[in-house]
Short mmCIF file of C-alpha atoms (C1' of nucleotides) in Angstrom, two decimals:
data_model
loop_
_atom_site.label_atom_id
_atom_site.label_comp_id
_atom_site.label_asym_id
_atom_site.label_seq_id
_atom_site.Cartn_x
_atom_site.Cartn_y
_atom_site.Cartn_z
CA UNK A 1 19.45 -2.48 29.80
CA UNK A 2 21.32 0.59 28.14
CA UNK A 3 23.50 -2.06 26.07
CA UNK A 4 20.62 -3.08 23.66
CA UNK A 5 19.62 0.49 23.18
CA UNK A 6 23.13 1.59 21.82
CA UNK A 7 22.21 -0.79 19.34
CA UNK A 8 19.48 0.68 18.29
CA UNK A 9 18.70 2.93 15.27
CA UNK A 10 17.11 5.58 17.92
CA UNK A 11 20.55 6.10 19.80
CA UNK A 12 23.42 5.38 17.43
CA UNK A 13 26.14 6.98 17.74
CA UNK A 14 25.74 7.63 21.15
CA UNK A 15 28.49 6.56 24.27
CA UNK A 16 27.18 4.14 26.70
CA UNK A 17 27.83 7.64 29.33
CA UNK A 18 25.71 9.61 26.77
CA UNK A 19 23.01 7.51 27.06
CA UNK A 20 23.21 6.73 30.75
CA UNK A 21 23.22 10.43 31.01
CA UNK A 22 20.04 11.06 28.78
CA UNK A 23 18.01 8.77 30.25
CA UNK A 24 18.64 10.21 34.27
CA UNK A 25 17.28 13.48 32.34
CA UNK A 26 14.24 11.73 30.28
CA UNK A 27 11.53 9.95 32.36
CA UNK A 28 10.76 6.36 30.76
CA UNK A 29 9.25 2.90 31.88
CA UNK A 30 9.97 -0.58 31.05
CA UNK A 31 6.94 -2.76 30.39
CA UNK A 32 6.54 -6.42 29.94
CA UNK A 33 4.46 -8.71 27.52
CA UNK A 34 3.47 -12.16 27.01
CA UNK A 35 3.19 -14.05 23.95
CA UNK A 36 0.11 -13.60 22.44
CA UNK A 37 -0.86 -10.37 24.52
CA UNK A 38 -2.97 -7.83 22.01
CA UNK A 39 -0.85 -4.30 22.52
CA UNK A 40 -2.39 -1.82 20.31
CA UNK A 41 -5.59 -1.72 18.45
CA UNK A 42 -5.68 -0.09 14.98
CA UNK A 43 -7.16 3.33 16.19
CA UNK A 44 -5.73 3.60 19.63
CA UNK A 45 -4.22 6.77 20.19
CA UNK A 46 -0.07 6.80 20.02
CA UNK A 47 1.19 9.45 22.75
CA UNK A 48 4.33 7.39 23.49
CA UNK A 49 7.49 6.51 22.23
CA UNK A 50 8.14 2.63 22.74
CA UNK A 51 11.01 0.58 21.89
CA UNK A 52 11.26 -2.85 21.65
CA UNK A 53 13.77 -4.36 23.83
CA UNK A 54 13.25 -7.96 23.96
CA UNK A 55 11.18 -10.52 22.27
CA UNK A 56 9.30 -10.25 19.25
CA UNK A 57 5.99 -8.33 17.63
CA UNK A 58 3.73 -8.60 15.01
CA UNK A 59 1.93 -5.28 13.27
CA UNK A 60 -0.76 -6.89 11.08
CA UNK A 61 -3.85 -4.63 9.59
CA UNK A 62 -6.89 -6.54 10.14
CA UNK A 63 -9.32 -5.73 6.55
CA UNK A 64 -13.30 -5.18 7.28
CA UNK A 65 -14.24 -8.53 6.23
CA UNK A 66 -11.92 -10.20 9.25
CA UNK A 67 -9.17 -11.19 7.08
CA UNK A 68 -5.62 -10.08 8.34
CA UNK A 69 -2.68 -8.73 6.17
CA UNK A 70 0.81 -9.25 7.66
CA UNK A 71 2.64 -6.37 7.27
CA UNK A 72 5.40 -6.14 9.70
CA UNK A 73 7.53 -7.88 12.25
CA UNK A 74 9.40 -6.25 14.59
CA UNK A 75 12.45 -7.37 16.22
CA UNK A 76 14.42 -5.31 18.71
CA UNK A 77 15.55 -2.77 19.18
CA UNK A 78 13.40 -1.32 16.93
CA UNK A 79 10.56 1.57 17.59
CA UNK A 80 7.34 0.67 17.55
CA UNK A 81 4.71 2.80 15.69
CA UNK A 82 7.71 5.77 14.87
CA UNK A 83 5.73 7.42 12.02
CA UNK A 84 2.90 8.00 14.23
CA UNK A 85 4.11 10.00 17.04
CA UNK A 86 4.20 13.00 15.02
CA UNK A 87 2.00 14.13 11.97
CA UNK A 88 -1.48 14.96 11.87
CA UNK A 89 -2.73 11.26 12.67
CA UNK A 90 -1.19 10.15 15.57
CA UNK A 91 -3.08 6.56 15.74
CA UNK A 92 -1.75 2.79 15.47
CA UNK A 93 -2.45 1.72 12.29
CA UNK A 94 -2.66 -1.84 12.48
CA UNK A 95 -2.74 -4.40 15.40
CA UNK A 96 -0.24 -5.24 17.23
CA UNK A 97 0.34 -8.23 18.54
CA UNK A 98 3.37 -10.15 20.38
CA UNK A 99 4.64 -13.17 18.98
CA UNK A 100 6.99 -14.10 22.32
CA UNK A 101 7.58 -12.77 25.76
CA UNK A 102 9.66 -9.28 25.71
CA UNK A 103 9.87 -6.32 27.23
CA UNK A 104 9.40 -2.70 26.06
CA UNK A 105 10.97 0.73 27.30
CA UNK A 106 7.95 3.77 26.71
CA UNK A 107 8.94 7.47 27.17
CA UNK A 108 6.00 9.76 27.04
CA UNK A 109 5.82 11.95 24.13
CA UNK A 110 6.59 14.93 25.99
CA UNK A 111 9.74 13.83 27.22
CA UNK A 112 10.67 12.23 24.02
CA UNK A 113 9.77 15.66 22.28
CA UNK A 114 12.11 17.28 25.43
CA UNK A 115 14.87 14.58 24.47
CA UNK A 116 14.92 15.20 20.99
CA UNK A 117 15.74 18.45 21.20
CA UNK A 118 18.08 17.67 24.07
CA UNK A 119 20.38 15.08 21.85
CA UNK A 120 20.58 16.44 18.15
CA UNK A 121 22.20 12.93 16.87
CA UNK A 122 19.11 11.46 18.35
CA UNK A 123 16.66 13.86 16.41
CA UNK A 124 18.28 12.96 13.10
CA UNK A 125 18.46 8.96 14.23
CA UNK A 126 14.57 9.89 14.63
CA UNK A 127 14.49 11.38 10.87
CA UNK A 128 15.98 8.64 9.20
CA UNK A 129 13.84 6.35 11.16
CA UNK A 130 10.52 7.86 10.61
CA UNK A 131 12.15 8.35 6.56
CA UNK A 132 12.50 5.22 6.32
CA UNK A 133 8.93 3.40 7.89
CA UNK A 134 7.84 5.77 4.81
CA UNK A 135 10.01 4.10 2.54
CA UNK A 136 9.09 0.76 3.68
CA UNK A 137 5.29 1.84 3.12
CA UNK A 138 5.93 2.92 -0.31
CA UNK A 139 7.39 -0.52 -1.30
CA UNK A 140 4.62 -2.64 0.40
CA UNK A 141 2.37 -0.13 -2.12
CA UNK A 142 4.71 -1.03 -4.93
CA UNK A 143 3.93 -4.54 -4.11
CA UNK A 144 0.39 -4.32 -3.33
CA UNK A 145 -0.33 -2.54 -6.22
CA UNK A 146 0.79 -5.79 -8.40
CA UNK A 147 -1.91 -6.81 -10.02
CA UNK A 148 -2.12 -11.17 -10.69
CA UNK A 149 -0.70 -13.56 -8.43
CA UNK A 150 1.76 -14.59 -10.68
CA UNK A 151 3.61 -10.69 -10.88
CA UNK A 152 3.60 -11.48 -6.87
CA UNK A 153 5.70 -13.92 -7.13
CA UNK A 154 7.74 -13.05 -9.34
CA UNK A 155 8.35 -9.94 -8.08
CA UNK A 156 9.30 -11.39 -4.66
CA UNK A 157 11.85 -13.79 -6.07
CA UNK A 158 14.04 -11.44 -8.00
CA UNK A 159 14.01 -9.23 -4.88
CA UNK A 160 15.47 -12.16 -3.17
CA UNK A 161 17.61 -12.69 -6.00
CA UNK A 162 18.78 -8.95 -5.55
CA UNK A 163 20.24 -9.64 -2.21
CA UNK A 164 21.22 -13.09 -2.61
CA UNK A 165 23.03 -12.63 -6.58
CA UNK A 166 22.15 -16.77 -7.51
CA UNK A 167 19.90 -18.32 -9.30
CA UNK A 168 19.05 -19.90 -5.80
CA UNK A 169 16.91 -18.47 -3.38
CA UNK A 170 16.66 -19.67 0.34
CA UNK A 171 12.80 -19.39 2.13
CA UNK A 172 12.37 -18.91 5.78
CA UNK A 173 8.56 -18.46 5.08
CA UNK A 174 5.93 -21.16 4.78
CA UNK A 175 3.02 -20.79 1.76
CA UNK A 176 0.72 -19.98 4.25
CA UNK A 177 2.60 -17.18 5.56
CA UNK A 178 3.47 -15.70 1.86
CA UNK A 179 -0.36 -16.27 1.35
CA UNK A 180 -0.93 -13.81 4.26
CA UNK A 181 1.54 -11.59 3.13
CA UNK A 182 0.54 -11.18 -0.58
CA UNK A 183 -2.49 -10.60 0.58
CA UNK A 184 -4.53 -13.67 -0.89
CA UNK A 185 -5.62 -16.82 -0.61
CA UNK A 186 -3.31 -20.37 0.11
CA UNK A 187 -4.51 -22.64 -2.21
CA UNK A 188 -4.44 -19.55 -4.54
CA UNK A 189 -0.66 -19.44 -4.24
CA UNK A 190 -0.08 -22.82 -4.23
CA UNK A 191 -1.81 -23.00 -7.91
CA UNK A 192 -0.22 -20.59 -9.39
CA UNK A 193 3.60 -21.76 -7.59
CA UNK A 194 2.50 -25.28 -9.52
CA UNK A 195 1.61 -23.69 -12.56
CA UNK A 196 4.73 -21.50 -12.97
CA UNK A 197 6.61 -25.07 -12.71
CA UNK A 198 5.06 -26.51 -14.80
CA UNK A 199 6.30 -23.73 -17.54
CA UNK A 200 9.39 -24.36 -16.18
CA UNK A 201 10.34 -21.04 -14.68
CA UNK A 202 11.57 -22.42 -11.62
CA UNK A 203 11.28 -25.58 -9.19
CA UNK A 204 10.05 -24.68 -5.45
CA UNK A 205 10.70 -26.75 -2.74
CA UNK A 206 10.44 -26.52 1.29
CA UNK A 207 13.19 -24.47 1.62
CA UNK A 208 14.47 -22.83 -1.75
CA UNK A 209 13.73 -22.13 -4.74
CA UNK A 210 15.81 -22.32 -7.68
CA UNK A 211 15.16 -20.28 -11.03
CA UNK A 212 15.08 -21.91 -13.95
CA UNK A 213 14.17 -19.39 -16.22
CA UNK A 214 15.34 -15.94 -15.52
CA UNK A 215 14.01 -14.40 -18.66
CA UNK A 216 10.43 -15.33 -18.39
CA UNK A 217 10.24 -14.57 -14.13
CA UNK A 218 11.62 -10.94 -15.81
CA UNK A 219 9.09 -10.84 -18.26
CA UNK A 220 6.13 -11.70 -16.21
CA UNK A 221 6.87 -8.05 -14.64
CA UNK A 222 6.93 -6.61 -18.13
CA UNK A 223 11.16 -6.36 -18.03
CA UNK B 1 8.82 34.07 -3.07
CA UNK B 2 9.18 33.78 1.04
CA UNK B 3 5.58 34.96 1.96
CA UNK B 4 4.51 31.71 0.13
CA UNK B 5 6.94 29.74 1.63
CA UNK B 6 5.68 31.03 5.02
CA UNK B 7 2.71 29.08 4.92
CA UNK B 8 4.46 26.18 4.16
CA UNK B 9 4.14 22.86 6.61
CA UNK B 10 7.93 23.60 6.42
CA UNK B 11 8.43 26.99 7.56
CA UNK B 12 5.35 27.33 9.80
CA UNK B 13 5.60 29.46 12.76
CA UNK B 14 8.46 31.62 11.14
CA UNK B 15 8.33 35.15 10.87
CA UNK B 16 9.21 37.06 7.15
CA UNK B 17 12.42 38.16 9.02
CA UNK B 18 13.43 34.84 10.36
CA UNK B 19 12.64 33.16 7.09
CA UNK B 20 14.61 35.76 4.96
CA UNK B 21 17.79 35.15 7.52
CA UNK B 22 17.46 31.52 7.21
CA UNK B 23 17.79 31.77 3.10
CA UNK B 24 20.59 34.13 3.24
CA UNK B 25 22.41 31.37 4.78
CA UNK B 26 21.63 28.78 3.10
CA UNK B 27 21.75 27.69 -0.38
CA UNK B 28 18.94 27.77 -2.45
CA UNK B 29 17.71 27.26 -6.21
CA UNK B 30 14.17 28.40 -8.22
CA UNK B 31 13.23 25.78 -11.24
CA UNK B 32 10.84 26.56 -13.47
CA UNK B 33 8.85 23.72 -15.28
CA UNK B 34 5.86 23.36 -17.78
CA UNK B 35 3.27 21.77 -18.27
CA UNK B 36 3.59 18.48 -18.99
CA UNK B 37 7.14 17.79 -18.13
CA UNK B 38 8.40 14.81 -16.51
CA UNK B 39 10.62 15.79 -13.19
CA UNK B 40 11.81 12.49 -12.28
CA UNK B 41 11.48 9.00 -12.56
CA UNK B 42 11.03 6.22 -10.13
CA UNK B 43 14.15 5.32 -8.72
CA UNK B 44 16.11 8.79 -9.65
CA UNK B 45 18.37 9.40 -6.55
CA UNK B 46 16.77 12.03 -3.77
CA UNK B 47 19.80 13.86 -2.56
CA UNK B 48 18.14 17.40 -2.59
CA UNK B 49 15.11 18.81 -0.96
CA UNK B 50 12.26 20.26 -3.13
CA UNK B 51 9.23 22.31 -2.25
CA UNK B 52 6.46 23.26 -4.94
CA UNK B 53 6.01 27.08 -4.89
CA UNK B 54 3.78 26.86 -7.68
CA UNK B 55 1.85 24.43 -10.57
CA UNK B 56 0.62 21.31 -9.71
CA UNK B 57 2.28 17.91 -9.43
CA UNK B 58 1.66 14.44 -9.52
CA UNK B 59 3.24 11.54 -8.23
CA UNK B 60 2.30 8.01 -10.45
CA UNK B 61 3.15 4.72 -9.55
CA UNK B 62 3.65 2.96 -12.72
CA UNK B 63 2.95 -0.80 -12.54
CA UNK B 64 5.15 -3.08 -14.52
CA UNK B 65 2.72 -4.02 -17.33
CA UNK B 66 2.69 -0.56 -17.82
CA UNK B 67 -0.63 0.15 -16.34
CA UNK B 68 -0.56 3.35 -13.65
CA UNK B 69 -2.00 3.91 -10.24
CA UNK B 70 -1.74 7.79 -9.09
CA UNK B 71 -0.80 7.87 -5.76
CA UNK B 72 -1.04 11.47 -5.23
CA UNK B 73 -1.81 15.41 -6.33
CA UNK B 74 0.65 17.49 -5.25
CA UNK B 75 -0.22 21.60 -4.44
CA UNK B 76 1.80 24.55 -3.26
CA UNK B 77 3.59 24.93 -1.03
CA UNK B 78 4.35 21.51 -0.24
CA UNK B 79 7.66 19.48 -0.29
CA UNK B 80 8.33 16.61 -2.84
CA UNK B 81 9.52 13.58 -1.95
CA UNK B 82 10.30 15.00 1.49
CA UNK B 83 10.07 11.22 2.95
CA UNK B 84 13.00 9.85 0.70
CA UNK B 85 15.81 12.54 1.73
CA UNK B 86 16.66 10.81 4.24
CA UNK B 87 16.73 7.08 4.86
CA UNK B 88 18.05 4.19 4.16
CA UNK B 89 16.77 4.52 0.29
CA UNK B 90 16.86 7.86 -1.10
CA UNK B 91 15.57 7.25 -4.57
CA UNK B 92 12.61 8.70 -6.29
CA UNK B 93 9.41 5.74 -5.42
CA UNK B 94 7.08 7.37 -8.07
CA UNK B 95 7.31 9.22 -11.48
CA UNK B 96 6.67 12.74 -11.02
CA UNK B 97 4.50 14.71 -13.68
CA UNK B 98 4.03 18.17 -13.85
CA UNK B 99 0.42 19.14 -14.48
CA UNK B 100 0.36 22.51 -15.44
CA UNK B 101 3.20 25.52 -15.14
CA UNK B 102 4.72 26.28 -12.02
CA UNK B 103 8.45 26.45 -10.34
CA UNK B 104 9.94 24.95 -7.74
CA UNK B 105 12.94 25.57 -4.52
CA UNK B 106 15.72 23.41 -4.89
CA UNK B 107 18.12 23.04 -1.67
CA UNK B 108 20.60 20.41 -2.12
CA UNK B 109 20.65 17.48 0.89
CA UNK B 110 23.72 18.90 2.73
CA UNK B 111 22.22 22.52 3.06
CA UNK B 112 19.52 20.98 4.05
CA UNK B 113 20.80 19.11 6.81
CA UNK B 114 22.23 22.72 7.72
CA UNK B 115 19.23 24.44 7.87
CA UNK B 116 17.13 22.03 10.17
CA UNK B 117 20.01 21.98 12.63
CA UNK B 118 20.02 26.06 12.37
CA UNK B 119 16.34 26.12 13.35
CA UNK B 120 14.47 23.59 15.52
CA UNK B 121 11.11 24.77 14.44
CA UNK B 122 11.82 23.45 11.23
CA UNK B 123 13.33 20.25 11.92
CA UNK B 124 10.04 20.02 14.13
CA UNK B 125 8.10 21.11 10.98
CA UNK B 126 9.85 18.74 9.01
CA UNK B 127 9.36 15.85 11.30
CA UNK B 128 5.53 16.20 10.77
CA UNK B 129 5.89 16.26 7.25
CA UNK B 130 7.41 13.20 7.15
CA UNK B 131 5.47 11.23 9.54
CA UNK B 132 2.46 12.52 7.59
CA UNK B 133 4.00 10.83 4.73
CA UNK B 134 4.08 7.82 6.30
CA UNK B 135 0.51 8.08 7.78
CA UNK B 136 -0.78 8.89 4.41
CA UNK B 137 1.06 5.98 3.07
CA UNK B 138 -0.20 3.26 5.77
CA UNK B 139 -4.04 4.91 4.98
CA UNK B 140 -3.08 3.54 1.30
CA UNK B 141 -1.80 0.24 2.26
CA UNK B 142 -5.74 0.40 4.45
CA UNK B 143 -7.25 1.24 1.32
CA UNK B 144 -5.49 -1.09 -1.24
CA UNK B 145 -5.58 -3.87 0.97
CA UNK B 146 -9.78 -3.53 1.01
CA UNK B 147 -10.09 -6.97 -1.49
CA UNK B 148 -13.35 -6.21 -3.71
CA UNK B 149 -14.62 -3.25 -5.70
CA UNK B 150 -17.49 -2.99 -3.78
CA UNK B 151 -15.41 -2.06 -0.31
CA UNK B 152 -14.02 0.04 -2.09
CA UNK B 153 -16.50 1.99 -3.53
CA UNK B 154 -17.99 2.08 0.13
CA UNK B 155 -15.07 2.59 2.04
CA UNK B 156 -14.35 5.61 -0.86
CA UNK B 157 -18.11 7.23 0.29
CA UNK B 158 -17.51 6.94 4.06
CA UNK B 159 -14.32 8.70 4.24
CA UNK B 160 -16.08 11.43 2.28
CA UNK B 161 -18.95 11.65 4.15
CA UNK B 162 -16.84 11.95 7.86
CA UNK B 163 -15.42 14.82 6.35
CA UNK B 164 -18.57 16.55 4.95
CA UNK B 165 -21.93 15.07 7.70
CA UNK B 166 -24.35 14.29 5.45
CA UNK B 167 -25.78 11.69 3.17
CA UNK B 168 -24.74 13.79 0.71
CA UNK B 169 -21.15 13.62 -0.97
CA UNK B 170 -19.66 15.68 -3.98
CA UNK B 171 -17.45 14.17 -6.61
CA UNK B 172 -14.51 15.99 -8.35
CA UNK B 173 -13.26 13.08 -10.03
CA UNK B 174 -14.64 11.23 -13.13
CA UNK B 175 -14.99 7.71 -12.85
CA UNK B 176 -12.31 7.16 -15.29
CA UNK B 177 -9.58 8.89 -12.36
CA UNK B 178 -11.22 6.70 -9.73
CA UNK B 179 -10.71 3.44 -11.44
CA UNK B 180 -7.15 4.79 -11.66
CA UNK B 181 -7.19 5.80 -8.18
CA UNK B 182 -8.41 2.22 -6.83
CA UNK B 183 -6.51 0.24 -9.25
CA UNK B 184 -8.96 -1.50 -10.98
CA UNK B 185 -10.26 -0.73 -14.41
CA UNK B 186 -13.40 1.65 -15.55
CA UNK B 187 -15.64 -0.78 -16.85
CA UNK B 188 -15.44 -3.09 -13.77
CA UNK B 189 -16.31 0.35 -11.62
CA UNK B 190 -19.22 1.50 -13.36
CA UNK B 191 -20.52 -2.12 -13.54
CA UNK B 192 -20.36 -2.18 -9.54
CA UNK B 193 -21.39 1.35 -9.21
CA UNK B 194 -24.66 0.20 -11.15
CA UNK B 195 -25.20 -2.97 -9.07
CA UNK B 196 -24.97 -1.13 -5.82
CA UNK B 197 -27.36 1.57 -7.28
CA UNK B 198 -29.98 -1.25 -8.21
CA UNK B 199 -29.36 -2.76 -4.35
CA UNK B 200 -30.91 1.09 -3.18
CA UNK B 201 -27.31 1.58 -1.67
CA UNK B 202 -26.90 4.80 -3.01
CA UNK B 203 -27.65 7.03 -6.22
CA UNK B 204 -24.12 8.54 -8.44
CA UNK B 205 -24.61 10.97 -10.74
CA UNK B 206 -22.15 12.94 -12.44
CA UNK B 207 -20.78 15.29 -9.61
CA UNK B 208 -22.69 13.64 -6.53
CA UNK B 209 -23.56 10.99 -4.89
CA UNK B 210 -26.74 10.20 -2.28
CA UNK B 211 -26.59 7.74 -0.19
CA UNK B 212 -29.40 5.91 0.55
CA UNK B 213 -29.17 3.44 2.40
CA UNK B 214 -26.33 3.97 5.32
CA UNK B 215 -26.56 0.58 6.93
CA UNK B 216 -25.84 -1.10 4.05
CA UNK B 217 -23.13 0.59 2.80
CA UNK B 218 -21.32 0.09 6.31
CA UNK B 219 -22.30 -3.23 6.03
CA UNK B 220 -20.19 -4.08 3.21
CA UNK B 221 -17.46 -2.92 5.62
CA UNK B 222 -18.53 -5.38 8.19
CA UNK B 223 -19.07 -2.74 10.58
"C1'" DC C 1 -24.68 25.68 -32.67
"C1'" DT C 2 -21.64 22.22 -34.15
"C1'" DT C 3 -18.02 19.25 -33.65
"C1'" DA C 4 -14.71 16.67 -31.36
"C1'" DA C 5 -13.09 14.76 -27.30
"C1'" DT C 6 -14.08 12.68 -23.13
"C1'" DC C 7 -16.86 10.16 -20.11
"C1'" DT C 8 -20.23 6.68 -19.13
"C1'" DG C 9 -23.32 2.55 -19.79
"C1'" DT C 10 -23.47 -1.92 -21.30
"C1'" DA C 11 -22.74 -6.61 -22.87
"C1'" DA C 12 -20.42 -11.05 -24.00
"C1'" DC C 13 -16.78 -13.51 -22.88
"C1'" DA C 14 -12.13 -14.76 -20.83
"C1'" DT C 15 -9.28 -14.92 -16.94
"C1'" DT C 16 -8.06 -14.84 -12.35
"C1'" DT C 17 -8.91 -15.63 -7.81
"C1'" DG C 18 -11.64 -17.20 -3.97
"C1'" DT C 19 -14.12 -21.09 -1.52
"C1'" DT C 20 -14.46 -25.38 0.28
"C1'" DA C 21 -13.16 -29.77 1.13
"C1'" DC C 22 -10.20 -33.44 1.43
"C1'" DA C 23 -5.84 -36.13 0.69
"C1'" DT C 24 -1.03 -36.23 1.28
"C1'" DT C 25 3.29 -34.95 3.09
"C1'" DT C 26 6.39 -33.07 6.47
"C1'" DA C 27 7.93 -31.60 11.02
"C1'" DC C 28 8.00 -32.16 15.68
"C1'" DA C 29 7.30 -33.86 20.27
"C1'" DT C 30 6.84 -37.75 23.10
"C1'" DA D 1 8.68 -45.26 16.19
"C1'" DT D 2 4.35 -43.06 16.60
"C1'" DG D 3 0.96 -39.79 16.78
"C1'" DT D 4 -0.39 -35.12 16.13
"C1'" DA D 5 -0.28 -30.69 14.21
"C1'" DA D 6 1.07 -27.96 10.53
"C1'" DA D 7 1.96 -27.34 5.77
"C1'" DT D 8 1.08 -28.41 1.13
"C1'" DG D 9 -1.22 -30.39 -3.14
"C1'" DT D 10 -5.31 -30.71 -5.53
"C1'" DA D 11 -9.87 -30.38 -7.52
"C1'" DA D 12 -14.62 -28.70 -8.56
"C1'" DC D 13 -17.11 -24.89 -8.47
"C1'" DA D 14 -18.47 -19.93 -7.51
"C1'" DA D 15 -17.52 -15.19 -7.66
"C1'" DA D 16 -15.17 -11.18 -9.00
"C1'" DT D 17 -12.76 -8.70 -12.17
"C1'" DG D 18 -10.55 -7.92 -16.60
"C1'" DT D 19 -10.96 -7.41 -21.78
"C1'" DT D 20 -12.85 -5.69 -25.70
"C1'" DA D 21 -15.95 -3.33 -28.26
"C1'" DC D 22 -19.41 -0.23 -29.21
"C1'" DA D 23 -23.21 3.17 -28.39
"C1'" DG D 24 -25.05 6.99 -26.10
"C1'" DA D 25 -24.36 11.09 -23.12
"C1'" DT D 26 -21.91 15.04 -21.65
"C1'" DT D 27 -18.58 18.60 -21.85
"C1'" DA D 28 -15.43 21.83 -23.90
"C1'" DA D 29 -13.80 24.46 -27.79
"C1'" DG D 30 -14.44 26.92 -31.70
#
DNA sequence: CTTAATCTGTAACATTTGTTACATTTACAT
DNA sequence: ATGTAAATGTAACAAATGTTACAGATTAAG
């Protein structure tokens, strides 16, 4: 078990004997999950630490009207929920759902406060963790706050680009799941991919997309 | 300049004399700014910690066509951009205005770091601060993600009216700042706002708002 | 009190996006 | 190879919001 936590932003830095060591001083639990299983509401109250060890999760934010908004996915080892253990609101945010069987280690937030304070390289592991959720927020605002369909898209490609450096971009995510992501509607997406071929900014296939027109995709954000 | 610092989220639960040893050992800077002045610009690198002793702040998102969103107001004796110090991305996510006069207490990154390992109540201090960030953040994702003007608008009157009880709600904003605030422009808000006044939902004037009709306004919510 | 600036109401029209429904294509398991 | 589920293309129409422009109301400054 300790293995896959050294991996983990939580403990980096730490010796495997560190670790061993910390965690015969910090109570904890390991839980298991299914697929599908609902783990957290949006509203329950977060008074643990968890970790995921094994498997994968899903935090999506559920809007009044029934329509979901995927906003993360979690792989291990991350935390789970970090940015609400502490601060004035200490409630999940969104739902959370597992996508495939896993496990998951909790520590109470007592004994995570106690452990903290026990491991200093652990406290500032915490910091940049918790810093960065934040930062991760602020760029899903960036993104939300585009305004047409089309600055979506075009915004999400050059970030691809970004990382990539072609003109080629490789997608691991179907339409439907961009859909969800952007926040609107599939056949929405869908017209607007067709119409920005047809002005020959780039072609979209299955898996890639290749830009045609780099000047235009810039200039749809105004750049 | 300390007692205001002591009732900072930062320095809570310090004494005068604790807080006065703490800043003789650690490096610090005043700024002054005016009115008006523009203190940094989205994606200007973080590397030093700032808290706002005095004056008013605020942080704008500015779209790419141009167009802005305010995100938030800032007022003494908070910290700036305390969520992007650390992390994996420490660059400035919003342009940041001064509104009126004020100064500010510059302590460069590495000091920093210093100082919250010299004093566990304010690492603790600053852990909240950050994770309030983020909570604040994921409440604007909640809000930005609502899909029509009308949830909004609703969702905008609730959240008031938890905080004050009644059917009752004052306004300090103009309708002009809301549009701003919900992204969407003033013309399109007032021409909801009138609709929902002629469906007996509520009644706006200039610096209130009665609500009339509570079941339909959570109804727009679903809820 | 007067004037200028700001805020608000309103309307016609354009644009974007959602809704719904169905056809077509692709991927995958048997 | 075949059948089934998932993903995608497409189209007609409805709904929501943006755009632009102007008039009236309110507030702040002198």
């Amino acid at each position: 078990m300790y293995p896959i936590l050294l991996n983990s932003p939580l403990f980096r830095g730490l010796t495997l004997e560190e670790l061993t060591h910390l965690f015969s001083l910090v109570k904890h639990q390991i839980r298991h999950f299914r697929s599908g299983e609902l783990l957290a509401q949006a509203g329950d109250p977060v008074d643990k630490a968890i970790l995921l060890m094994e498997g994968r999760l899903q935090g999506e934010m559920v809007d009044f009207a029934g329509n979901s908004l995927k906003i993360e996915e979690l792989d291990p080892p991350q935390m789970v929920a970090a940015a609400f253990l502490y601060g004035p609101k200490n409630k999940f945010p969104v739902f959370l759902n597992a996508k495939t069987d896993g496990k998951i280690l909790i520590i109470l937030k007592k004994e995570f406060t106690d452990m903290l304070s026990l491991e200093s390289r652990v406290m500032v592991n915490y910091i940049n963790i918790v810093s960065g959720k934040a930062q991760f927020l602020s760029g899903k605002i960036t993104f939300l706050s585009l305004r047409t369909i089309k600055e979506k898209i075009a915004y999400y490609i050059l970030q691809m680009v970004k990382s990539g450096g072609n003109n080629y971009v490789a997608i691991d995510q179907t339409q439907t799941n961009l859909a969800e992501l952007f926040g609107v509607t599939r056949p929405s997406l869908s017209r607007t991919i067709q119409e920005m071929e047809k002005q020959d900014i780039f072609t979209w296939s299955r898996d890639n997309i290749v830009i045609k027109d780099l000047k235009k995709l810039n200039s749809i954000l105004g750049r």
